[in-house]
PDB file of C-alpha atoms and ligand atoms in Angstrom:
ATOM      1  CA  MET A  81       0.475  -0.146   0.236  1.00 91.00           C
ATOM      2  CA  LEU A  82       2.955   2.266   0.591  1.00 97.00           C
ATOM      3  CA  LYS A  83       5.459   1.387  -2.167  1.00 97.00           C
ATOM      4  CA  GLY A  84       7.559   3.778  -2.854  1.00 97.00           C
ATOM      5  CA  LYS A  85       6.359   6.371  -0.871  1.00 98.00           C
ATOM      6  CA  THR A  86       9.381   6.839   2.186  1.00 98.00           C
ATOM      7  CA  ALA A  87       8.349   7.728   5.627  1.00 98.00           C
ATOM      8  CA  LEU A  88      10.809   9.820   8.739  1.00 99.00           C
ATOM      9  CA  VAL A  89       9.549   8.344  12.284  1.00 99.00           C
ATOM     10  CA  THR A  90      11.323  10.426  15.224  1.00 98.00           C
ATOM     11  CA  GLY A  91      11.845   8.318  18.396  1.00 98.00           C
ATOM     12  CA  SER A  92      11.628   4.975  16.470  1.00 98.00           C
ATOM     13  CA  THR A  93      13.985   3.163  18.199  1.00 98.00           C
ATOM     14  CA  SER A  94      12.042   2.020  20.852  1.00 95.00           C
ATOM     15  CA  GLY A  95       7.668   1.692  21.633  1.00 96.00           C
ATOM     16  CA  ILE A  96       5.416   3.657  19.855  1.00 98.00           C
ATOM     17  CA  GLY A  97       7.774   4.842  16.887  1.00 98.00           C
ATOM     18  CA  LEU A  98       9.078   1.576  16.336  1.00 98.00           C
ATOM     19  CA  GLY A  99       5.549  -0.120  16.130  1.00 98.00           C
ATOM     20  CA  ILE A 100       4.875   2.355  13.453  1.00 98.00           C
ATOM     21  CA  ALA A 101       8.421   2.822  12.072  1.00 98.00           C
ATOM     22  CA  ARG A 102       7.318  -0.676  11.331  1.00 98.00           C
ATOM     23  CA  ALA A 103       3.658  -1.015  10.467  1.00 98.00           C
ATOM     24  CA  PHE A 104       4.867   1.164   7.883  1.00 98.00           C
ATOM     25  CA  ALA A 105       8.644  -1.243   6.036  1.00 98.00           C
ATOM     26  CA  SER A 106       4.663  -3.629   6.539  1.00 98.00           C
ATOM     27  CA  VAL A 107       2.904  -2.024   3.503  1.00 98.00           C
ATOM     28  CA  GLY A 108       6.222  -1.217   1.941  1.00 98.00           C
ATOM     29  CA  ALA A 109       7.911   2.292   2.510  1.00 98.00           C
ATOM     30  CA  ASP A 110      11.251   3.020   2.725  1.00 98.00           C
ATOM     31  CA  VAL A 111      11.891   3.949   6.668  1.00 98.00           C
ATOM     32  CA  ALA A 112      14.156   6.913   7.886  1.00 98.00           C
ATOM     33  CA  LEU A 113      14.290   5.680  11.658  1.00 98.00           C
ATOM     34  CA  ASN A 114      15.529   8.635  14.933  1.00 98.00           C
ATOM     35  CA  GLY A 115      16.855   7.423  18.359  1.00 98.00           C
ATOM     36  CA  PHE A 116      18.638   7.018  20.565  1.00 98.00           C
ATOM     37  CA  GLY A 117      19.888   3.863  22.420  1.00 97.00           C
ATOM     38  CA  ASP A 118      23.428   1.559  21.657  1.00 97.00           C
ATOM     39  CA  PRO A 119      24.320   1.845  18.094  1.00 97.00           C
ATOM     40  CA  ALA A 120      25.490  -2.303  17.945  1.00 98.00           C
ATOM     41  CA  GLY A 121      21.033  -2.482  18.806  1.00 98.00           C
ATOM     42  CA  ILE A 122      19.896   0.609  16.537  1.00 98.00           C
ATOM     43  CA  GLU A 123      22.206  -1.184  13.766  1.00 98.00           C
ATOM     44  CA  LYS A 124      20.174  -4.734  13.952  1.00 98.00           C
ATOM     45  CA  LEU A 125      16.431  -3.072  14.766  1.00 98.00           C
ATOM     46  CA  ARG A 126      18.101  -0.883  11.228  1.00 98.00           C
ATOM     47  CA  SER A 127      18.377  -4.474   9.323  1.00 98.00           C
ATOM     48  CA  GLY A 128      16.586  -6.193  10.699  1.00 98.00           C
ATOM     49  CA  ILE A 129      13.264  -4.907   9.453  1.00 98.00           C
ATOM     50  CA  ALA A 130      15.114  -4.192   6.083  1.00 98.00           C
ATOM     51  CA  SER A 131      15.743  -7.171   5.735  1.00 98.00           C
ATOM     52  CA  GLU A 132      11.769  -8.974   6.471  1.00 98.00           C
ATOM     53  CA  PHE A 133       9.887  -5.680   4.853  1.00 98.00           C
ATOM     54  CA  GLU A 134      12.344  -6.598   1.614  1.00 98.00           C
ATOM     55  CA  VAL A 135      12.565  -1.872   1.928  1.00 98.00           C
ATOM     56  CA  LYS A 136      15.212   0.527   2.335  1.00 98.00           C
ATOM     57  CA  THR A 137      16.228   1.914   5.609  1.00 98.00           C
ATOM     58  CA  VAL A 138      18.363   4.260   7.053  1.00 98.00           C
ATOM     59  CA  TYR A 139      19.155   6.207  10.771  1.00 98.00           C
ATOM     60  CA  ILE A 140      19.567   9.434  11.682  1.00 98.00           C
ATOM     61  CA  PRO A 141      21.035  10.318  14.372  1.00 97.00           C
ATOM     62  CA  ALA A 142      19.756  13.612  16.115  1.00 98.00           C
ATOM     63  CA  ASP A 143      18.849  14.994  18.737  1.00 98.00           C
ATOM     64  CA  VAL A 144      15.046  16.690  18.659  1.00 98.00           C
ATOM     65  CA  SER A 145      15.101  18.735  21.631  1.00 98.00           C
ATOM     66  CA  LYS A 146      17.750  20.768  19.364  1.00 98.00           C
ATOM     67  CA  PRO A 147      16.021  23.074  16.495  1.00 98.00           C
ATOM     68  CA  ASN A 148      19.416  22.845  13.372  1.00 98.00           C
ATOM     69  CA  GLU A 149      19.510  18.892  14.998  1.00 98.00           C
ATOM     70  CA  THR A 150      15.477  18.556  13.950  1.00 98.00           C
ATOM     71  CA  THR A 151      15.999  19.889  10.146  1.00 98.00           C
ATOM     72  CA  ALA A 152      19.755  19.001   9.301  1.00 98.00           C
ATOM     73  CA  MET A 153      17.647  15.899   9.653  1.00 98.00           C
ATOM     74  CA  VAL A 154      14.547  15.659   7.742  1.00 98.00           C
ATOM     75  CA  GLY A 155      16.850  17.031   5.056  1.00 98.00           C
ATOM     76  CA  ARG A 156      18.993  14.577   5.654  1.00 98.00           C
ATOM     77  CA  ALA A 157      16.261  12.050   5.312  1.00 98.00           C
ATOM     78  CA  GLU A 158      15.069  13.626   1.712  1.00 98.00           C
ATOM     79  CA  LYS A 159      18.743  13.046   0.411  1.00 98.00           C
ATOM     80  CA  GLU A 160      18.959   9.599   1.656  1.00 98.00           C
ATOM     81  CA  LEU A 161      15.301   8.079   1.005  1.00 98.00           C
ATOM     82  CA  GLY A 162      15.197  10.696  -2.630  1.00 98.00           C
ATOM     83  CA  HIS A 163      11.860  12.740  -0.786  1.00 98.00           C
ATOM     84  CA  LEU A 164       9.929  12.615   1.823  1.00 98.00           C
ATOM     85  CA  ASP A 165       6.296  11.340   1.893  1.00 98.00           C
ATOM     86  CA  ILE A 166       5.229  11.223   5.585  1.00 98.00           C
ATOM     87  CA  LEU A 167       6.578  12.176   9.253  1.00 99.00           C
ATOM     88  CA  VAL A 168       5.654  11.596  12.246  1.00 99.00           C
ATOM     89  CA  ASN A 169       6.663  14.066  15.006  1.00 99.00           C
ATOM     90  CA  ASN A 170       6.519  11.512  18.007  1.00 98.00           C
ATOM     91  CA  ALA A 171       9.614  10.887  19.753  1.00 98.00           C
ATOM     92  CA  GLY A 172       8.925  12.084  24.056  1.00 98.00           C
ATOM     93  CA  ILE A 173       9.936  11.990  26.808  1.00 96.00           C
ATOM     94  CA  GLN A 174       8.095  12.402  30.817  1.00 95.00           C
ATOM     95  CA  HIS A 175       7.733  13.246  34.309  1.00 95.00           C
ATOM     96  CA  VAL A 176       6.007  12.865  36.724  1.00 94.00           C
ATOM     97  CA  ALA A 177       6.143  16.468  40.168  1.00 97.00           C
ATOM     98  CA  LYS A 178       4.162  18.508  40.816  1.00 98.00           C
ATOM     99  CA  VAL A 179       4.146  22.030  39.654  1.00 98.00           C
ATOM    100  CA  GLN A 180       5.525  23.559  42.527  1.00 98.00           C
ATOM    101  CA  ASP A 181       8.307  20.912  42.676  1.00 98.00           C
ATOM    102  CA  PHE A 182       8.510  21.487  38.793  1.00 98.00           C
ATOM    103  CA  PRO A 183      12.453  21.102  37.744  1.00 98.00           C
ATOM    104  CA  PRO A 184      12.526  23.708  35.102  1.00 98.00           C
ATOM    105  CA  GLU A 185      14.760  21.777  33.405  1.00 98.00           C
ATOM    106  CA  LYS A 186      12.910  19.277  32.802  1.00 98.00           C
ATOM    107  CA  TRP A 187      10.870  21.955  31.306  1.00 98.00           C
ATOM    108  CA  GLU A 188      12.167  23.386  29.372  1.00 98.00           C
ATOM    109  CA  ALA A 189      13.157  19.556  28.203  1.00 98.00           C
ATOM    110  CA  ILE A 190       9.282  18.174  27.207  1.00 98.00           C
ATOM    111  CA  ILE A 191       8.204  21.784  25.806  1.00 98.00           C
ATOM    112  CA  ALA A 192      11.456  21.125  23.350  1.00 98.00           C
ATOM    113  CA  ILE A 193      11.213  17.141  22.668  1.00 98.00           C
ATOM    114  CA  ASN A 194       7.044  16.750  22.704  1.00 98.00           C
ATOM    115  CA  LEU A 195       5.946  20.564  21.409  1.00 98.00           C
ATOM    116  CA  SER A 196       8.827  22.451  19.596  1.00 99.00           C
ATOM    117  CA  SER A 197      10.833  19.544  17.930  1.00 98.00           C
ATOM    118  CA  ALA A 198       6.592  18.789  15.779  1.00 99.00           C
ATOM    119  CA  PHE A 199       7.729  22.779  14.341  1.00 99.00           C
ATOM    120  CA  TYR A 200      10.960  22.419  13.397  1.00 99.00           C
ATOM    121  CA  ALA A 201       9.861  19.250  11.800  1.00 99.00           C
ATOM    122  CA  THR A 202       7.396  20.275  10.261  1.00 99.00           C
ATOM    123  CA  ARG A 203       8.367  23.383   8.770  1.00 98.00           C
ATOM    124  CA  ALA A 204      11.540  21.498   7.732  1.00 98.00           C
ATOM    125  CA  ALA A 205       9.444  18.606   5.771  1.00 98.00           C
ATOM    126  CA  LEU A 206       6.734  20.490   4.566  1.00 98.00           C
ATOM    127  CA  PRO A 207       7.846  22.218   1.423  1.00 98.00           C
ATOM    128  CA  GLY A 208       9.107  19.278  -0.837  1.00 98.00           C
ATOM    129  CA  MET A 209       5.432  17.197   0.984  1.00 98.00           C
ATOM    130  CA  LEU A 210       3.901  20.236  -0.801  1.00 98.00           C
ATOM    131  CA  LYS A 211       5.839  20.809  -3.824  1.00 98.00           C
ATOM    132  CA  ARG A 212       4.911  17.096  -4.131  1.00 98.00           C
ATOM    133  CA  ASP A 213       1.174  17.572  -3.754  1.00 98.00           C
ATOM    134  CA  TRP A 214       1.034  14.988  -1.139  1.00 98.00           C
ATOM    135  CA  GLY A 215       1.715  14.434   2.170  1.00 98.00           C
ATOM    136  CA  ARG A 216       1.101  12.608   6.140  1.00 98.00           C
ATOM    137  CA  ILE A 217       2.168  14.319   9.088  1.00 99.00           C
ATOM    138  CA  ILE A 218       1.034  12.372  12.448  1.00 99.00           C
ATOM    139  CA  ASN A 219       1.951  14.035  15.544  1.00 99.00           C
ATOM    140  CA  ILE A 220       1.691  11.352  18.535  1.00 98.00           C
ATOM    141  CA  ALA A 221       0.332  13.882  21.048  1.00 98.00           C
ATOM    142  CA  SER A 222      -1.845  11.167  24.343  1.00 98.00           C
ATOM    143  CA  THR A 223      -5.044  11.292  25.942  1.00 98.00           C
ATOM    144  CA  HIS A 224      -3.370  13.805  27.741  1.00 98.00           C
ATOM    145  CA  GLY A 225      -3.794  16.796  25.144  1.00 98.00           C
ATOM    146  CA  LEU A 226      -7.762  16.277  25.758  1.00 98.00           C
ATOM    147  CA  VAL A 227      -7.975  16.040  28.888  1.00 98.00           C
ATOM    148  CA  ALA A 228      -5.262  16.208  32.008  1.00 98.00           C
ATOM    149  CA  SER A 229      -3.693  14.362  35.014  1.00 97.00           C
ATOM    150  CA  ALA A 230      -2.024  16.028  37.631  1.00 97.00           C
ATOM    151  CA  GLU A 231       1.553  15.925  38.562  1.00 97.00           C
ATOM    152  CA  LYS A 232       2.287  15.825  34.040  1.00 97.00           C
ATOM    153  CA  SER A 233       2.064  19.718  33.283  1.00 98.00           C
ATOM    154  CA  ALA A 234       4.837  19.561  31.271  1.00 98.00           C
ATOM    155  CA  TYR A 235       3.219  17.310  29.219  1.00 98.00           C
ATOM    156  CA  VAL A 236       0.058  18.019  29.374  1.00 98.00           C
ATOM    157  CA  ALA A 237       0.858  21.417  28.601  1.00 99.00           C
ATOM    158  CA  ALA A 238       3.497  20.292  25.179  1.00 99.00           C
ATOM    159  CA  LYS A 239       0.433  17.429  24.161  1.00 98.00           C
ATOM    160  CA  HIS A 240      -2.602  20.266  24.055  1.00 99.00           C
ATOM    161  CA  GLY A 241      -0.021  22.508  22.341  1.00 99.00           C
ATOM    162  CA  VAL A 242       0.250  19.330  19.876  1.00 99.00           C
ATOM    163  CA  VAL A 243      -3.003  19.301  18.766  1.00 99.00           C
ATOM    164  CA  GLY A 244      -3.581  22.893  18.827  1.00 99.00           C
ATOM    165  CA  PHE A 245      -0.559  22.619  15.882  1.00 99.00           C
ATOM    166  CA  THR A 246      -2.170  19.633  14.400  1.00 99.00           C
ATOM    167  CA  LYS A 247      -5.085  21.820  13.300  1.00 99.00           C
ATOM    168  CA  ALA A 248      -3.545  24.769  12.359  1.00 99.00           C
ATOM    169  CA  VAL A 249      -1.041  22.997   9.668  1.00 99.00           C
ATOM    170  CA  ALA A 250      -4.225  21.192   8.322  1.00 99.00           C
ATOM    171  CA  LEU A 251      -6.044  24.102   7.795  1.00 99.00           C
ATOM    172  CA  GLU A 252      -2.974  25.584   5.949  1.00 98.00           C
ATOM    173  CA  THR A 253      -2.979  22.713   4.383  1.00 98.00           C
ATOM    174  CA  ALA A 254      -6.287  22.285   3.925  1.00 98.00           C
ATOM    175  CA  ARG A 255      -6.282  22.665   0.048  1.00 98.00           C
ATOM    176  CA  THR A 256      -3.397  20.300  -0.945  1.00 98.00           C
ATOM    177  CA  GLY A 257      -3.129  16.627  -1.280  1.00 98.00           C
ATOM    178  CA  VAL A 258      -0.917  16.525   2.103  1.00 98.00           C
ATOM    179  CA  THR A 259      -2.695  15.855   6.002  1.00 99.00           C
ATOM    180  CA  CYS A 260      -2.115  16.524   8.990  1.00 99.00           C
ATOM    181  CA  ASN A 261      -3.256  14.838  12.412  1.00 99.00           C
ATOM    182  CA  ALA A 262      -2.823  13.762  16.209  1.00 99.00           C
ATOM    183  CA  ILE A 263      -2.902  10.502  17.358  1.00 99.00           C
ATOM    184  CA  CYS A 264      -4.348  10.451  20.737  1.00 98.00           C
ATOM    185  CA  PRO A 265      -3.109   6.807  23.064  1.00 98.00           C
ATOM    186  CA  GLY A 266      -3.508   5.943  25.970  1.00 98.00           C
ATOM    187  CA  TRP A 267      -1.514   3.838  28.069  1.00 97.00           C
ATOM    188  CA  VAL A 268       0.723   2.244  26.107  1.00 97.00           C
ATOM    189  CA  LEU A 269       3.553   0.090  28.270  1.00 94.00           C
ATOM    190  CA  THR A 270       5.995   0.714  26.247  1.00 92.00           C
ATOM    191  CA  PRO A 271       9.832   1.919  28.286  1.00 89.00           C
ATOM    192  CA  LEU A 272       8.112   5.614  29.070  1.00 84.00           C
ATOM    193  CA  VAL A 273       4.879   4.090  30.321  1.00 90.00           C
ATOM    194  CA  GLN A 274       7.030   1.324  32.679  1.00 91.00           C
ATOM    195  CA  GLN A 275       8.981   3.660  34.151  1.00 88.00           C
ATOM    196  CA  GLN A 276       5.830   5.340  36.298  1.00 86.00           C
ATOM    197  CA  VAL A 277       4.676   1.508  36.065  1.00 92.00           C
ATOM    198  CA  ASP A 278       8.144   0.934  38.295  1.00 91.00           C
ATOM    199  CA  GLY A 279       7.382   3.880  40.765  1.00 87.00           C
ATOM    200  CA  ARG A 280       5.120   2.406  41.558  1.00 88.00           C
ATOM    201  CA  ALA A 281       6.319  -1.244  42.242  1.00 90.00           C
ATOM    202  CA  LYS A 282       8.918   0.760  44.419  1.00 86.00           C
ATOM    203  CA  ALA A 283       5.707   1.859  46.962  1.00 80.00           C
ATOM    204  CA  GLY A 284       5.511  -1.788  48.200  1.00 83.00           C
ATOM    205  CA  LYS A 285       3.189  -3.692  44.887  1.00 88.00           C
ATOM    206  CA  THR A 286       4.077  -6.556  42.618  1.00 92.00           C
ATOM    207  CA  ILE A 287       4.849  -4.868  38.938  1.00 93.00           C
ATOM    208  CA  GLU A 288       1.369  -7.037  38.458  1.00 92.00           C
ATOM    209  CA  GLN A 289      -0.413  -4.986  41.059  1.00 93.00           C
ATOM    210  CA  ALA A 290       1.103  -1.243  39.607  1.00 93.00           C
ATOM    211  CA  LYS A 291      -0.014  -2.181  35.685  1.00 94.00           C
ATOM    212  CA  LEU A 292      -3.570  -3.121  37.110  1.00 93.00           C
ATOM    213  CA  GLU A 293      -3.321   0.408  39.501  1.00 92.00           C
ATOM    214  CA  LEU A 294      -2.506   2.851  36.793  1.00 92.00           C
ATOM    215  CA  LEU A 295      -4.984   0.601  34.116  1.00 95.00           C
ATOM    216  CA  GLY A 296      -7.899   1.097  36.775  1.00 94.00           C
ATOM    217  CA  GLU A 297      -7.246   4.684  36.973  1.00 93.00           C
ATOM    218  CA  LYS A 298      -8.027   5.698  33.030  1.00 95.00           C
ATOM    219  CA  THR A 299      -8.754   3.588  31.148  1.00 97.00           C
ATOM    220  CA  PRO A 300     -12.206   1.349  31.511  1.00 97.00           C
ATOM    221  CA  SER A 301     -10.636  -1.461  29.136  1.00 97.00           C
ATOM    222  CA  LEU A 302      -8.341  -2.020  31.526  1.00 96.00           C
ATOM    223  CA  GLU A 303      -5.331  -2.768  28.422  1.00 96.00           C
ATOM    224  CA  PHE A 304      -2.923  -2.054  27.288  1.00 96.00           C
ATOM    225  CA  VAL A 305      -2.795  -0.119  23.802  1.00 97.00           C
ATOM    226  CA  THR A 306      -0.134  -1.896  21.789  1.00 97.00           C
ATOM    227  CA  PRO A 307       2.332   0.138  19.695  1.00 97.00           C
ATOM    228  CA  ALA A 308       1.258  -2.665  16.462  1.00 97.00           C
ATOM    229  CA  GLN A 309      -2.558  -1.488  16.741  1.00 98.00           C
ATOM    230  CA  LEU A 310      -1.334   2.479  16.511  1.00 98.00           C
ATOM    231  CA  GLY A 311       0.575   1.376  13.930  1.00 98.00           C
ATOM    232  CA  ALA A 312      -1.842   0.378  11.900  1.00 98.00           C
ATOM    233  CA  LEU A 313      -3.909   3.574  12.733  1.00 98.00           C
ATOM    234  CA  ALA A 314      -0.902   5.250  11.065  1.00 98.00           C
ATOM    235  CA  VAL A 315      -0.742   3.389   7.738  1.00 98.00           C
ATOM    236  CA  PHE A 316      -4.440   4.421   7.619  1.00 98.00           C
ATOM    237  CA  LEU A 317      -4.530   7.649   8.121  1.00 98.00           C
ATOM    238  CA  CYS A 318      -1.556   7.347   4.603  1.00 98.00           C
ATOM    239  CA  SER A 319      -4.401   5.595   2.550  1.00 98.00           C
ATOM    240  CA  GLU A 320      -6.327   7.731   0.100  1.00 97.00           C
ATOM    241  CA  ALA A 321      -9.766   6.295   2.327  1.00 98.00           C
ATOM    242  CA  ALA A 322      -8.276   8.936   4.819  1.00 98.00           C
ATOM    243  CA  ALA A 323      -7.638  12.062   2.266  1.00 98.00           C
ATOM    244  CA  GLN A 324     -10.062  14.257   4.387  1.00 98.00           C
ATOM    245  CA  VAL A 325      -9.595  13.395   8.162  1.00 98.00           C
ATOM    246  CA  ARG A 326      -7.776  16.781   8.709  1.00 98.00           C
ATOM    247  CA  GLY A 327      -6.693  17.776  11.512  1.00 98.00           C
ATOM    248  CA  ALA A 328      -8.217  15.251  14.056  1.00 98.00           C
ATOM    249  CA  ALA A 329      -7.456  14.219  17.425  1.00 98.00           C
ATOM    250  CA  LEU A 330      -7.800  10.366  17.045  1.00 98.00           C
ATOM    251  CA  THR A 331      -8.304   8.788  20.431  1.00 98.00           C
ATOM    252  CA  MET A 332      -6.583   5.348  21.045  1.00 98.00           C
ATOM    253  CA  ASP A 333      -7.250   4.955  24.202  1.00 98.00           C
ATOM    254  CA  GLY A 334      -9.562   1.442  26.132  1.00 98.00           C
ATOM    255  CA  GLY A 335     -12.190   4.133  26.635  1.00 98.00           C
ATOM    256  CA  TRP A 336      -9.901   6.962  28.661  1.00 98.00           C
ATOM    257  CA  THR A 337     -11.642   9.948  26.955  1.00 98.00           C
ATOM    258  CA  ALA A 338     -14.847   8.955  27.081  1.00 98.00           C
ATOM    259  CA  GLN A 339     -15.333   9.228  30.623  1.00 96.00           C
TER     260      GLN A 339
HETATM  261  P1  NAD B 267       9.752   5.476  24.459  1.00 95.75           P
HETATM  262  O1  NAD B 267      10.741   6.347  25.856  1.00 95.75           O
HETATM  263  O2  NAD B 267       9.381   4.014  24.527  1.00 95.75           O
HETATM  264  O3  NAD B 267       9.667   6.404  23.409  1.00 95.75           O
HETATM  265  C1  NAD B 267      10.785   7.068  23.064  1.00 95.75           C
HETATM  266  C2  NAD B 267      11.223   7.275  21.795  1.00 95.75           C
HETATM  267  O4  NAD B 267      11.427   9.016  22.239  1.00 95.75           O
HETATM  268  C3  NAD B 267      12.863   7.057  21.885  1.00 95.75           C
HETATM  269  O5  NAD B 267      13.583   5.859  20.542  1.00 95.75           O
HETATM  270  C4  NAD B 267      13.584   7.953  22.134  1.00 95.75           C
HETATM  271  O6  NAD B 267      15.090   7.374  21.803  1.00 95.75           O
HETATM  272  C5  NAD B 267      12.871   8.691  21.475  1.00 95.75           C
HETATM  273  N1  NAD B 267      13.527  10.019  22.555  1.00 95.75           N
HETATM  274  C6  NAD B 267      13.663  11.382  23.400  1.00 95.75           C
HETATM  275  N2  NAD B 267      14.567  11.954  22.874  1.00 95.75           N
HETATM  276  C7  NAD B 267      14.777  12.101  21.489  1.00 95.75           C
HETATM  277  C8  NAD B 267      15.887  13.278  21.433  1.00 95.75           C
HETATM  278  N3  NAD B 267      15.279  14.442  22.376  1.00 95.75           N
HETATM  279  N4  NAD B 267      15.715  13.097  20.570  1.00 95.75           N
HETATM  280  C9  NAD B 267      14.924  11.972  19.442  1.00 95.75           C
HETATM  281  N5  NAD B 267      14.813  10.963  20.262  1.00 95.75           N
HETATM  282  C10 NAD B 267      14.569  10.887  21.388  1.00 95.75           C
HETATM  283  O7  NAD B 267       8.201   6.448  24.585  1.00 95.75           O
HETATM  284  P2  NAD B 267       7.314   5.628  23.767  1.00 95.75           P
HETATM  285  O8  NAD B 267       6.153   5.777  25.181  1.00 95.75           O
HETATM  286  O9  NAD B 267       6.781   5.185  22.987  1.00 95.75           O
HETATM  287  O10 NAD B 267       6.436   7.346  23.269  1.00 95.75           O
HETATM  288  C11 NAD B 267       6.718   7.722  22.278  1.00 95.75           C
HETATM  289  C12 NAD B 267       5.307   9.108  21.770  1.00 95.75           C
HETATM  290  O11 NAD B 267       4.124   8.248  22.571  1.00 95.75           O
HETATM  291  C13 NAD B 267       5.962  10.028  22.742  1.00 95.75           C
HETATM  292  O12 NAD B 267       5.782  11.307  22.186  1.00 95.75           O
HETATM  293  C14 NAD B 267       4.646   9.689  23.791  1.00 95.75           C
HETATM  294  O13 NAD B 267       4.475  11.430  24.731  1.00 95.75           O
HETATM  295  C15 NAD B 267       3.536   8.542  23.823  1.00 95.75           C
HETATM  296  N6  NAD B 267       2.950   8.511  24.137  1.00 95.75           N
HETATM  297  C16 NAD B 267       3.060   7.631  24.624  1.00 95.75           C
HETATM  298  C17 NAD B 267       2.129   6.644  26.000  1.00 95.75           C
HETATM  299  C18 NAD B 267       2.241   5.583  27.110  1.00 95.75           C
HETATM  300  O14 NAD B 267       1.312   5.198  27.253  1.00 95.75           O
HETATM  301  N7  NAD B 267       3.216   4.751  26.464  1.00 95.75           N
HETATM  302  C19 NAD B 267       1.171   7.300  25.938  1.00 95.75           C
HETATM  303  C20 NAD B 267       0.475   8.594  24.445  1.00 95.75           C
HETATM  304  C21 NAD B 267       1.544   9.665  24.017  1.00 95.75           C
END
C-alpha cells in the first residue's frame, strides 16, 4: 500500500515510534529511523526491519530537542530516501512532579522534545510535500492532549500544544494533498510507561498490581494499547481513504476520554 512512499519517524528506536516504523515498512514504505540507543542495537533494528520487509531503512541520529539537528534530520531523510512523504513526530519524554516541585530544566526539555520538535520538523518537511502535492504529517499526541492528569503539567501543556499545532497545520494545508493529524494514545506499555509502573511498584506492590492500578485509574478496558495497533492507525492515515481526515485528534485509549 505504501510502496514508493518514504517515512521519517522520530523517536523510533523504541516503543510506539518503532511500532509505527515497522507498520509502515510492513506495507512497503522506505523508513528513516531516529532516536537514542546503543549503536549496535539500533543497527540491529534497522537491518532487521530492512530484511524482514524488503524495504530501504536508514538511521538518522538527531537530538530533536535541538532545532538545528531536527531541521538537518529532515534534510538528511530527503537526501537518503530520495524525498519525504510521511513525517511522524513521535519522540517524547515524561516527568512526573507537582508544579511547585517541577524542575525548570525538565519543563524546558519536555516542551522542546514533545512540542517544539514537531514545529521544526514540520517546517522543514512541508515544502517538499507541498511541491509534490502529497504528504502525511502525523503527530503523536496523547490523551493528555485532550484531558489532564495531576503532576504532568509540562507533558499536558506540550500535548495540548501538539493538538492545537496539528489543527493549524491542517488548515494551512487543507486545499492540498498534504494532511496533518494527531493520534492520542492512552496507556501503552513502553519504557516511558514502564518507568511509571516501576515507580508505583517501589511502594511495595508487585509489577502486576502496579500495572492494574495504573490502568484502573484511567482506562475502562483495563488493557494497554499496543504499538502495533497504533502503527495500523498511522498506516490508515496514510491511505487514500484518509485523504479528508484533516486536523483530527484520533483517540486510541481503551475508553479513557469517553468518561
Ligand atoms: P519510549 O520512551 O519507548 O520512546 C521514546 C523514543 O523517543 C525513543 O526512541 C527515544 O530514543 C526517543 N527520544 C527521546 N528523546 C529524544 C530526543 N531528544 N531526540 C530524539 N529522540 C528522542 O516512549 P513511547 O511511550 O514510545 O512514546 C512515544 C510517544 O508517544 C511520545 O511522544 C509519548 O509522549 C507518546 N505517548 C506515549 C504513551 C504511552 O502510554 N507510552 C501514551 C500517549 C502518548
